[in-house]
């Protein structure tokens, strides 16, 4: 009770400092909570796409690759003892293009359907489909459809109404024959069509991807389940197919990076708290000594300081959680349009899962306590004799030698963390590097201050010399300030470099891999996300159009290698390189396409290569609907749309042969040199009208669209600012504390004849010296950090050339020194304004 | 029975060639109710003596006995408890917690000893009123004059009813008028409230309020003077002096 | 001289008889513990003043007891008083008994100058203790005059103590120096006379 009261009084006594310290914690917690509250909302939206069948039937079986397989597999399941009934199905998400979207009465659109192609004869044997209206599907039905009553109510559709859906053949017309009373799914709706029709719609003739089964009444479920899997052999799993899992994986990777930012921000906050509490202990040395003298035990003193840290941590975390939730709400609102476009799904409100609370509280309160612990331990060791000393004892008792040694070791270890190439370990390395630098800096301050001091003396002749002296006398204090700049600047350098790399690199990716004159884009840019492709007819029609020089397409299948998902894209080795191209990190562009057409060859993308340690010349065994097939890796490279996902590129011939896949998902068209653009475009648009699942773009339109999409990366600059603010605070805080600690010294300078201007210049010079030192290390750390972050990006699939422009380095130096001056403004004014008499009397 | 007793008390700072003997085999006994001033030139070891008696520092050899109990071998926690209950400290710079009021500052030793806040505050108010600060109870230190701050500090030193009051240059940071008042207050504490006071000072005028002065030089006691045994003595001395001046 | 002039001053304030003068004097200096004078001393002084023409009898007070002669100051008395006011009051502190003790203790065989200093210091502190005790009993609101008087005594004591401190600090130095001897006078006296 007393601890808390005294701590609160002290905190209230220094409102500005308390606020600045709080902000540091608030930012970190806000970032962690904010981004983690977004993720569940997005995954919930994605989960909404999942087929809901799983828990309503005794057993659901699908292929490991999520791909289609022969209907005969269903018969195998039926043979297993204990299985009473089996129903083959083809279940696919269907993204509805804007032109085909079902409009709800409230004006929103249903953009994604879960289409279940079921065998009317067997489906009722395995599951209960309850009807609200109309009838069930019959064996005679072709273009009949059952929709859920939620969809019916929202859109006003009823039995007898007609519904047009996109199909691989263009469009297909359905008659609503029944309304099911199934439970509603978030963001998407479940519809039933006859299996044979579904096979046409999705261009999987004779294939299914899901088998539902009902067990005999007296059988043991676990035994039968095991028996089914055993009968089917490898390549099959219990459970339905899922959609959107690729996007979820990408989101998780991105979230990982945001969490890393959050942890770094909190670490920075912890650093600020450390500085603050260190000062607090110095300032209160005599108070602490007195308390010890009049009978406070060491534990009491430890408790007093920790109570203060605890209060800061709790308040900061609480405010951070609140602001984080608000930030998540804001970001989700901002992301809504983007998500609808990419995912054909809508998201709800941010969700705070218990573990996020745990993480936020653990990090927010934990780091604050930890940062307060070391100063608190120092406070605990304050002798009661301090109360009796006539003046404040010199606090500088740094074991620079030992600290520097430990710091150097930490830095070496930090570099070693880069070797295994794991993002998590590298992130840990950053923390080690920061701590290491903070420890090494005191030993380096003297030589560095001399070097920079010489430069500075050109501008600040006399004050510079005094400033240099000040710094070298207090290497520990100077080091802390310098490391505040180092940390702040390194984050800025890293982030800035990352954003530049991304914006520069991405557009290049877009132009190379999707740079055809015309594009037929699927509704969802994530290829797996429920797109309805087109059968070969569309590409043939396009090729026949006068003025079209070349057509190529991307086809899609899913596979697995040793249990790891792999998205397989089929390209035409001849036409594809003529129109677009992959970006290669390994392999010769001139020969790989030819190699692709030769036997079973595969190009894998960066994320897959990195995750699985695969390189050119390796052989991969791909699970296919037709058994395991061995492919040889001929190159490492990828395209823009699939950088986030583990992807392999094979010839379309192989895709058809091994994966039964001939549907075009994306079509690129080049115009003949002498053709009339308007005429060609008009012809293409006409074809596009027949396939509403595709959106037609000219190159110019496409680029505009992409620039708009890439502008989303501008959001990263917000992150940059979010991170820059606390580091500026840290800098001002340390400089202000610096002035505070030296009040008497400054008073003496003023008394012996230094003008206000000279004091101001001295503090500014000091600040510049520190800033220069901090900037140097900030650059080094920042480049390191951006290297890791670019590395992290490549691990989520976006291979960017790691580069940093000289202009950027100059900019960083300018920012670092600018921070130095900016950070010095307030303290310098404060120092210059000091009343001499009061400063001299200052204890 | 003595309240403070030092036996061959020795304190050496540093080691080898740079060793400085601050106290050299000090034997001193203080009886209950005495008001003892320790004087001597700076560096004579007077502060060190106070620190050792207060258990703030450990002697190199010899020992301190408080109420016939040796401080040697006491653990930090035991020393802390002892300071809390048996010793009151008054410092040169008052050392009040700036963010606490007079009552809260005064109540600190009681609160540290686990007393309930309300009780501690009641007791603190009693002592502050005795110190003439009944109308300053909820003032912060920066709203009080130096003399008032030192009165708060003295109230804090006495609130736990210690048997021994240790004062280190209690008037060193006060103007002469406030210094006189504080010195007179210490004399009152000793004479009227029968507390034992051990005070370090370099100011003769302040030391003269004590009824015994121990003179230290180079770490040893060179003189130990009783200034008054009873009231009669004081008056006689004054009378003689006045006659001389006439 | 001081008592004589003080009586002159008290009569210049207003005419009084002898016993009144005694009481007024004591009241002014804060009681007999500060400055004790006997009534006889007052009467003899009055007589001398009357003989010198500085005071004259101004009648007799008769209030039941023995008759009391009331005195008043004359113009000559006022002039004398003014003369007194115009002179600074200097005390000759060079004629110091302790100094003699100290010097001689340096040369006498069993003299212990340090003990001497400590004894003197103890004495001074006892005085100081008594004076500070007395001072703390005085009410500053109505008895400022006594406080000033006591402060003067206290401050002199403080000065004495400070001087003693200095002497103690330089004791080794002074004991190494020979005690001052009379200057040699080669003419006028035989050498044997100088050998005391």
PDB file of C-alpha atoms in Angstrom, chain A residues 15-219:
ATOM      1  CA  UNK A  15       4.404  14.389 -14.876  1.00  0.00           C
ATOM      2  CA  UNK A  16       6.263  15.051 -18.104  1.00  0.00           C
ATOM      3  CA  UNK A  17       8.769  12.315 -17.563  1.00  0.00           C
ATOM      4  CA  UNK A  18       6.071   9.900 -16.468  1.00  0.00           C
ATOM      5  CA  UNK A  19       4.119  10.666 -19.625  1.00  0.00           C
ATOM      6  CA  UNK A  20       7.117  10.211 -21.900  1.00  0.00           C
ATOM      7  CA  UNK A  21       7.962   6.934 -20.243  1.00  0.00           C
ATOM      8  CA  UNK A  22       4.379   5.772 -20.484  1.00  0.00           C
ATOM      9  CA  UNK A  23       4.228   6.547 -24.192  1.00  0.00           C
ATOM     10  CA  UNK A  24       7.138   4.206 -24.738  1.00  0.00           C
ATOM     11  CA  UNK A  25       5.236   1.289 -23.238  1.00  0.00           C
ATOM     12  CA  UNK A  26       1.933   2.272 -24.788  1.00  0.00           C
ATOM     13  CA  UNK A  27       3.389   2.185 -28.312  1.00  0.00           C
ATOM     14  CA  UNK A  28       4.831  -1.275 -28.005  1.00  0.00           C
ATOM     15  CA  UNK A  29       1.721  -2.796 -26.476  1.00  0.00           C
ATOM     16  CA  UNK A  30      -0.463  -0.997 -28.968  1.00  0.00           C
ATOM     17  CA  UNK A  31       1.404  -2.466 -31.923  1.00  0.00           C
ATOM     18  CA  UNK A  32       1.330  -6.001 -30.561  1.00  0.00           C
ATOM     19  CA  UNK A  33      -2.318  -5.855 -29.555  1.00  0.00           C
ATOM     20  CA  UNK A  34      -3.338  -4.009 -32.676  1.00  0.00           C
ATOM     21  CA  UNK A  35      -1.914  -6.451 -35.174  1.00  0.00           C
ATOM     22  CA  UNK A  36      -2.820  -9.519 -33.200  1.00  0.00           C
ATOM     23  CA  UNK A  37      -6.394  -8.346 -32.904  1.00  0.00           C
ATOM     24  CA  UNK A  38      -6.566  -8.048 -36.694  1.00  0.00           C
ATOM     25  CA  UNK A  39      -5.311 -11.528 -37.421  1.00  0.00           C
ATOM     26  CA  UNK A  40      -8.116 -13.479 -35.757  1.00  0.00           C
ATOM     27  CA  UNK A  41     -10.667 -11.297 -37.454  1.00  0.00           C
ATOM     28  CA  UNK A  42      -9.119 -12.122 -40.804  1.00  0.00           C
ATOM     29  CA  UNK A  43      -8.698 -15.779 -40.065  1.00  0.00           C
ATOM     30  CA  UNK A  44     -12.282 -15.918 -38.895  1.00  0.00           C
ATOM     31  CA  UNK A  45     -13.335 -14.501 -42.191  1.00  0.00           C
ATOM     32  CA  UNK A  46     -11.222 -17.135 -43.895  1.00  0.00           C
ATOM     33  CA  UNK A  47     -12.508 -19.873 -41.623  1.00  0.00           C
ATOM     34  CA  UNK A  48     -15.938 -18.802 -42.747  1.00  0.00           C
ATOM     35  CA  UNK A  49     -14.974 -20.146 -46.150  1.00  0.00           C
ATOM     36  CA  UNK A  50     -14.372 -23.586 -44.799  1.00  0.00           C
ATOM     37  CA  UNK A  51     -16.811 -26.236 -45.613  1.00  0.00           C
ATOM     38  CA  UNK A  52     -18.936 -26.873 -42.603  1.00  0.00           C
ATOM     39  CA  UNK A  53     -19.427 -30.501 -43.315  1.00  0.00           C
ATOM     40  CA  UNK A  54     -16.649 -31.847 -41.135  1.00  0.00           C
ATOM     41  CA  UNK A  55     -18.455 -32.330 -37.886  1.00  0.00           C
ATOM     42  CA  UNK A  56     -21.833 -33.353 -39.233  1.00  0.00           C
ATOM     43  CA  UNK A  57     -20.863 -36.683 -40.701  1.00  0.00           C
ATOM     44  CA  UNK A  58     -19.007 -39.673 -39.347  1.00  0.00           C
ATOM     45  CA  UNK A  59     -16.020 -39.291 -41.619  1.00  0.00           C
ATOM     46  CA  UNK A  60     -14.772 -36.854 -44.220  1.00  0.00           C
ATOM     47  CA  UNK A  61     -11.794 -37.763 -46.363  1.00  0.00           C
ATOM     48  CA  UNK A  62      -9.882 -35.526 -48.734  1.00  0.00           C
ATOM     49  CA  UNK A  63      -6.511 -35.670 -50.420  1.00  0.00           C
ATOM     50  CA  UNK A  64      -3.451 -34.316 -48.762  1.00  0.00           C
ATOM     51  CA  UNK A  65      -2.847 -32.111 -51.763  1.00  0.00           C
ATOM     52  CA  UNK A  66      -6.351 -30.683 -51.504  1.00  0.00           C
ATOM     53  CA  UNK A  67      -6.514 -31.606 -55.177  1.00  0.00           C
ATOM     54  CA  UNK A  68      -9.092 -33.698 -56.977  1.00  0.00           C
ATOM     55  CA  UNK A  69      -8.853 -37.429 -57.363  1.00  0.00           C
ATOM     56  CA  UNK A  70     -10.705 -40.183 -59.203  1.00  0.00           C
ATOM     57  CA  UNK A  71     -14.233 -41.089 -58.179  1.00  0.00           C
ATOM     58  CA  UNK A  72     -13.089 -44.687 -57.851  1.00  0.00           C
ATOM     59  CA  UNK A  73     -11.487 -43.833 -54.529  1.00  0.00           C
ATOM     60  CA  UNK A  74     -14.959 -43.551 -53.072  1.00  0.00           C
ATOM     61  CA  UNK A  75     -15.535 -47.197 -53.888  1.00  0.00           C
ATOM     62  CA  UNK A  76     -12.375 -48.128 -51.985  1.00  0.00           C
ATOM     63  CA  UNK A  77     -13.782 -46.437 -48.920  1.00  0.00           C
ATOM     64  CA  UNK A  78     -17.065 -48.236 -49.315  1.00  0.00           C
ATOM     65  CA  UNK A  79     -15.221 -51.580 -49.150  1.00  0.00           C
ATOM     66  CA  UNK A  80     -13.808 -50.888 -45.700  1.00  0.00           C
ATOM     67  CA  UNK A  81     -15.621 -52.920 -43.017  1.00  0.00           C
ATOM     68  CA  UNK A  82     -17.740 -50.761 -40.770  1.00  0.00           C
ATOM     69  CA  UNK A  83     -18.484 -48.170 -43.461  1.00  0.00           C
ATOM     70  CA  UNK A  84     -22.193 -48.178 -44.070  1.00  0.00           C
ATOM     71  CA  UNK A  85     -22.529 -45.511 -46.717  1.00  0.00           C
ATOM     72  CA  UNK A  86     -20.307 -43.281 -48.849  1.00  0.00           C
ATOM     73  CA  UNK A  87     -20.978 -40.116 -50.816  1.00  0.00           C
ATOM     74  CA  UNK A  88     -18.429 -38.657 -53.289  1.00  0.00           C
ATOM     75  CA  UNK A  89     -18.359 -34.894 -53.538  1.00  0.00           C
ATOM     76  CA  UNK A  90     -16.527 -32.038 -55.256  1.00  0.00           C
ATOM     77  CA  UNK A  91     -16.413 -29.114 -52.861  1.00  0.00           C
ATOM     78  CA  UNK A  92     -14.866 -25.857 -54.055  1.00  0.00           C
ATOM     79  CA  UNK A  93     -15.109 -22.253 -53.075  1.00  0.00           C
ATOM     80  CA  UNK A  94     -16.410 -20.048 -55.826  1.00  0.00           C
ATOM     81  CA  UNK A  95     -15.400 -16.413 -55.931  1.00  0.00           C
ATOM     82  CA  UNK A  96     -18.130 -14.417 -57.542  1.00  0.00           C
ATOM     83  CA  UNK A  97     -16.970 -11.685 -59.889  1.00  0.00           C
ATOM     84  CA  UNK A  98     -18.543  -8.320 -59.324  1.00  0.00           C
ATOM     85  CA  UNK A  99     -20.845  -8.836 -62.302  1.00  0.00           C
ATOM     86  CA  UNK A 100     -22.174 -12.094 -60.866  1.00  0.00           C
ATOM     87  CA  UNK A 101     -22.261 -11.120 -57.203  1.00  0.00           C
ATOM     88  CA  UNK A 102     -25.466 -11.754 -55.304  1.00  0.00           C
ATOM     89  CA  UNK A 103     -26.685  -8.496 -53.862  1.00  0.00           C
ATOM     90  CA  UNK A 104     -28.185  -8.611 -50.412  1.00  0.00           C
ATOM     91  CA  UNK A 105     -31.146  -6.493 -49.547  1.00  0.00           C
ATOM     92  CA  UNK A 106     -28.927  -4.282 -47.384  1.00  0.00           C
ATOM     93  CA  UNK A 107     -26.750  -3.494 -50.366  1.00  0.00           C
ATOM     94  CA  UNK A 108     -23.792  -5.689 -49.431  1.00  0.00           C
ATOM     95  CA  UNK A 109     -22.696  -8.369 -51.801  1.00  0.00           C
ATOM     96  CA  UNK A 110     -22.163 -12.073 -51.349  1.00  0.00           C
ATOM     97  CA  UNK A 111     -18.846 -12.561 -53.068  1.00  0.00           C
ATOM     98  CA  UNK A 112     -17.958 -16.122 -52.170  1.00  0.00           C
ATOM     99  CA  UNK A 113     -19.962 -19.317 -52.361  1.00  0.00           C
ATOM    100  CA  UNK A 114     -18.950 -22.711 -51.099  1.00  0.00           C
ATOM    101  CA  UNK A 115     -20.148 -24.931 -53.907  1.00  0.00           C
ATOM    102  CA  UNK A 116     -20.802 -28.542 -52.956  1.00  0.00           C
ATOM    103  CA  UNK A 117     -21.159 -30.862 -55.867  1.00  0.00           C
ATOM    104  CA  UNK A 118     -22.934 -33.864 -54.357  1.00  0.00           C
ATOM    105  CA  UNK A 119     -24.178 -37.140 -55.685  1.00  0.00           C
ATOM    106  CA  UNK A 120     -27.966 -36.816 -55.169  1.00  0.00           C
ATOM    107  CA  UNK A 121     -28.301 -40.545 -54.753  1.00  0.00           C
ATOM    108  CA  UNK A 122     -25.835 -41.034 -51.905  1.00  0.00           C
ATOM    109  CA  UNK A 123     -25.549 -37.742 -50.110  1.00  0.00           C
ATOM    110  CA  UNK A 124     -28.637 -38.254 -47.988  1.00  0.00           C
ATOM    111  CA  UNK A 125     -27.230 -41.564 -46.825  1.00  0.00           C
ATOM    112  CA  UNK A 126     -24.349 -39.888 -45.027  1.00  0.00           C
ATOM    113  CA  UNK A 127     -25.730 -36.580 -43.885  1.00  0.00           C
ATOM    114  CA  UNK A 128     -28.944 -34.892 -43.036  1.00  0.00           C
ATOM    115  CA  UNK A 129     -29.821 -32.015 -45.342  1.00  0.00           C
ATOM    116  CA  UNK A 130     -32.762 -30.275 -43.775  1.00  0.00           C
ATOM    117  CA  UNK A 131     -35.012 -28.393 -46.125  1.00  0.00           C
ATOM    118  CA  UNK A 132     -36.800 -25.192 -45.370  1.00  0.00           C
ATOM    119  CA  UNK A 133     -38.511 -25.127 -48.731  1.00  0.00           C
ATOM    120  CA  UNK A 134     -38.627 -26.946 -52.091  1.00  0.00           C
ATOM    121  CA  UNK A 135     -37.006 -30.310 -52.626  1.00  0.00           C
ATOM    122  CA  UNK A 136     -33.689 -32.090 -52.548  1.00  0.00           C
ATOM    123  CA  UNK A 137     -31.553 -32.731 -55.646  1.00  0.00           C
ATOM    124  CA  UNK A 138     -32.438 -35.765 -57.685  1.00  0.00           C
ATOM    125  CA  UNK A 139     -30.397 -37.911 -60.016  1.00  0.00           C
ATOM    126  CA  UNK A 140     -32.157 -36.284 -62.935  1.00  0.00           C
ATOM    127  CA  UNK A 141     -31.174 -32.767 -61.997  1.00  0.00           C
ATOM    128  CA  UNK A 142     -28.531 -31.001 -64.059  1.00  0.00           C
ATOM    129  CA  UNK A 143     -28.799 -27.287 -63.469  1.00  0.00           C
ATOM    130  CA  UNK A 144     -30.554 -27.444 -60.141  1.00  0.00           C
ATOM    131  CA  UNK A 145     -29.215 -25.769 -57.014  1.00  0.00           C
ATOM    132  CA  UNK A 146     -30.020 -25.744 -53.293  1.00  0.00           C
ATOM    133  CA  UNK A 147     -29.259 -22.554 -51.433  1.00  0.00           C
ATOM    134  CA  UNK A 148     -29.216 -21.875 -47.681  1.00  0.00           C
ATOM    135  CA  UNK A 149     -32.176 -20.054 -46.200  1.00  0.00           C
ATOM    136  CA  UNK A 150     -29.865 -17.312 -44.918  1.00  0.00           C
ATOM    137  CA  UNK A 151     -28.895 -16.550 -48.510  1.00  0.00           C
ATOM    138  CA  UNK A 152     -32.480 -16.784 -49.592  1.00  0.00           C
ATOM    139  CA  UNK A 153     -33.614 -14.380 -46.934  1.00  0.00           C
ATOM    140  CA  UNK A 154     -30.772 -11.934 -47.547  1.00  0.00           C
ATOM    141  CA  UNK A 155     -31.127 -11.831 -51.285  1.00  0.00           C
ATOM    142  CA  UNK A 156     -34.826 -12.468 -51.618  1.00  0.00           C
ATOM    143  CA  UNK A 157     -34.258 -15.479 -53.859  1.00  0.00           C
ATOM    144  CA  UNK A 158     -36.725 -18.310 -53.622  1.00  0.00           C
ATOM    145  CA  UNK A 159     -37.600 -21.693 -55.091  1.00  0.00           C
ATOM    146  CA  UNK A 160     -38.051 -21.410 -58.824  1.00  0.00           C
ATOM    147  CA  UNK A 161     -35.769 -18.380 -59.173  1.00  0.00           C
ATOM    148  CA  UNK A 162     -32.783 -18.657 -61.448  1.00  0.00           C
ATOM    149  CA  UNK A 163     -29.161 -18.098 -60.566  1.00  0.00           C
ATOM    150  CA  UNK A 164     -26.246 -17.557 -62.945  1.00  0.00           C
ATOM    151  CA  UNK A 165     -22.837 -18.654 -61.736  1.00  0.00           C
ATOM    152  CA  UNK A 166     -19.456 -18.455 -63.415  1.00  0.00           C
ATOM    153  CA  UNK A 167     -18.078 -21.698 -64.776  1.00  0.00           C
ATOM    154  CA  UNK A 168     -15.021 -22.965 -66.560  1.00  0.00           C
ATOM    155  CA  UNK A 169     -17.148 -22.933 -69.651  1.00  0.00           C
ATOM    156  CA  UNK A 170     -18.103 -19.318 -69.071  1.00  0.00           C
ATOM    157  CA  UNK A 171     -21.316 -19.117 -67.139  1.00  0.00           C
ATOM    158  CA  UNK A 172     -23.929 -21.613 -66.098  1.00  0.00           C
ATOM    159  CA  UNK A 173     -27.563 -21.050 -65.324  1.00  0.00           C
ATOM    160  CA  UNK A 174     -29.209 -22.743 -62.340  1.00  0.00           C
ATOM    161  CA  UNK A 175     -32.712 -23.100 -61.045  1.00  0.00           C
ATOM    162  CA  UNK A 176     -33.227 -22.950 -57.317  1.00  0.00           C
ATOM    163  CA  UNK A 177     -35.105 -26.087 -56.387  1.00  0.00           C
ATOM    164  CA  UNK A 178     -34.755 -26.022 -52.654  1.00  0.00           C
ATOM    165  CA  UNK A 179     -33.824 -23.942 -49.619  1.00  0.00           C
ATOM    166  CA  UNK A 180     -31.749 -25.637 -46.897  1.00  0.00           C
ATOM    167  CA  UNK A 181     -31.994 -24.642 -43.295  1.00  0.00           C
ATOM    168  CA  UNK A 182     -28.266 -25.079 -42.743  1.00  0.00           C
ATOM    169  CA  UNK A 183     -26.420 -22.854 -40.394  1.00  0.00           C
ATOM    170  CA  UNK A 184     -25.110 -19.652 -41.919  1.00  0.00           C
ATOM    171  CA  UNK A 185     -21.392 -19.325 -42.617  1.00  0.00           C
ATOM    172  CA  UNK A 186     -19.609 -16.111 -41.998  1.00  0.00           C
ATOM    173  CA  UNK A 187     -18.806 -14.222 -45.160  1.00  0.00           C
ATOM    174  CA  UNK A 188     -19.828 -16.943 -47.562  1.00  0.00           C
ATOM    175  CA  UNK A 189     -22.752 -19.184 -48.376  1.00  0.00           C
ATOM    176  CA  UNK A 190     -23.022 -22.895 -48.988  1.00  0.00           C
ATOM    177  CA  UNK A 191     -24.864 -24.137 -52.060  1.00  0.00           C
ATOM    178  CA  UNK A 192     -25.491 -27.665 -53.354  1.00  0.00           C
ATOM    179  CA  UNK A 193     -25.386 -28.673 -57.033  1.00  0.00           C
ATOM    180  CA  UNK A 194     -25.272 -32.096 -58.645  1.00  0.00           C
ATOM    181  CA  UNK A 195     -21.765 -33.633 -58.663  1.00  0.00           C
ATOM    182  CA  UNK A 196     -21.637 -34.007 -62.429  1.00  0.00           C
ATOM    183  CA  UNK A 197     -22.506 -30.348 -62.925  1.00  0.00           C
ATOM    184  CA  UNK A 198     -19.852 -29.319 -60.421  1.00  0.00           C
ATOM    185  CA  UNK A 199     -17.294 -31.325 -62.364  1.00  0.00           C
ATOM    186  CA  UNK A 200     -18.115 -29.227 -65.433  1.00  0.00           C
ATOM    187  CA  UNK A 201     -18.226 -25.935 -63.577  1.00  0.00           C
ATOM    188  CA  UNK A 202     -14.804 -26.460 -62.056  1.00  0.00           C
ATOM    189  CA  UNK A 203     -13.403 -28.323 -65.061  1.00  0.00           C
ATOM    190  CA  UNK A 204     -12.677 -31.558 -63.201  1.00  0.00           C
ATOM    191  CA  UNK A 205     -14.359 -34.170 -65.347  1.00  0.00           C
ATOM    192  CA  UNK A 206     -14.888 -37.425 -63.456  1.00  0.00           C
ATOM    193  CA  UNK A 207     -13.129 -36.214 -60.363  1.00  0.00           C
ATOM    194  CA  UNK A 208     -13.994 -35.524 -56.770  1.00  0.00           C
ATOM    195  CA  UNK A 209     -12.053 -34.023 -53.861  1.00  0.00           C
ATOM    196  CA  UNK A 210     -14.070 -35.120 -50.845  1.00  0.00           C
ATOM    197  CA  UNK A 211     -15.603 -38.352 -49.654  1.00  0.00           C
ATOM    198  CA  UNK A 212     -18.169 -38.425 -46.901  1.00  0.00           C
ATOM    199  CA  UNK A 213     -18.940 -41.639 -45.109  1.00  0.00           C
ATOM    200  CA  UNK A 214     -21.341 -42.965 -42.472  1.00  0.00           C
ATOM    201  CA  UNK A 215     -20.290 -45.778 -40.190  1.00  0.00           C
ATOM    202  CA  UNK A 216     -22.291 -48.850 -39.330  1.00  0.00           C
ATOM    203  CA  UNK A 217     -24.246 -48.473 -36.129  1.00  0.00           C
ATOM    204  CA  UNK A 218     -22.239 -51.028 -34.131  1.00  0.00           C
ATOM    205  CA  UNK A 219     -18.751 -50.061 -35.360  1.00  0.00           C
TER     206      UNK A 219
END
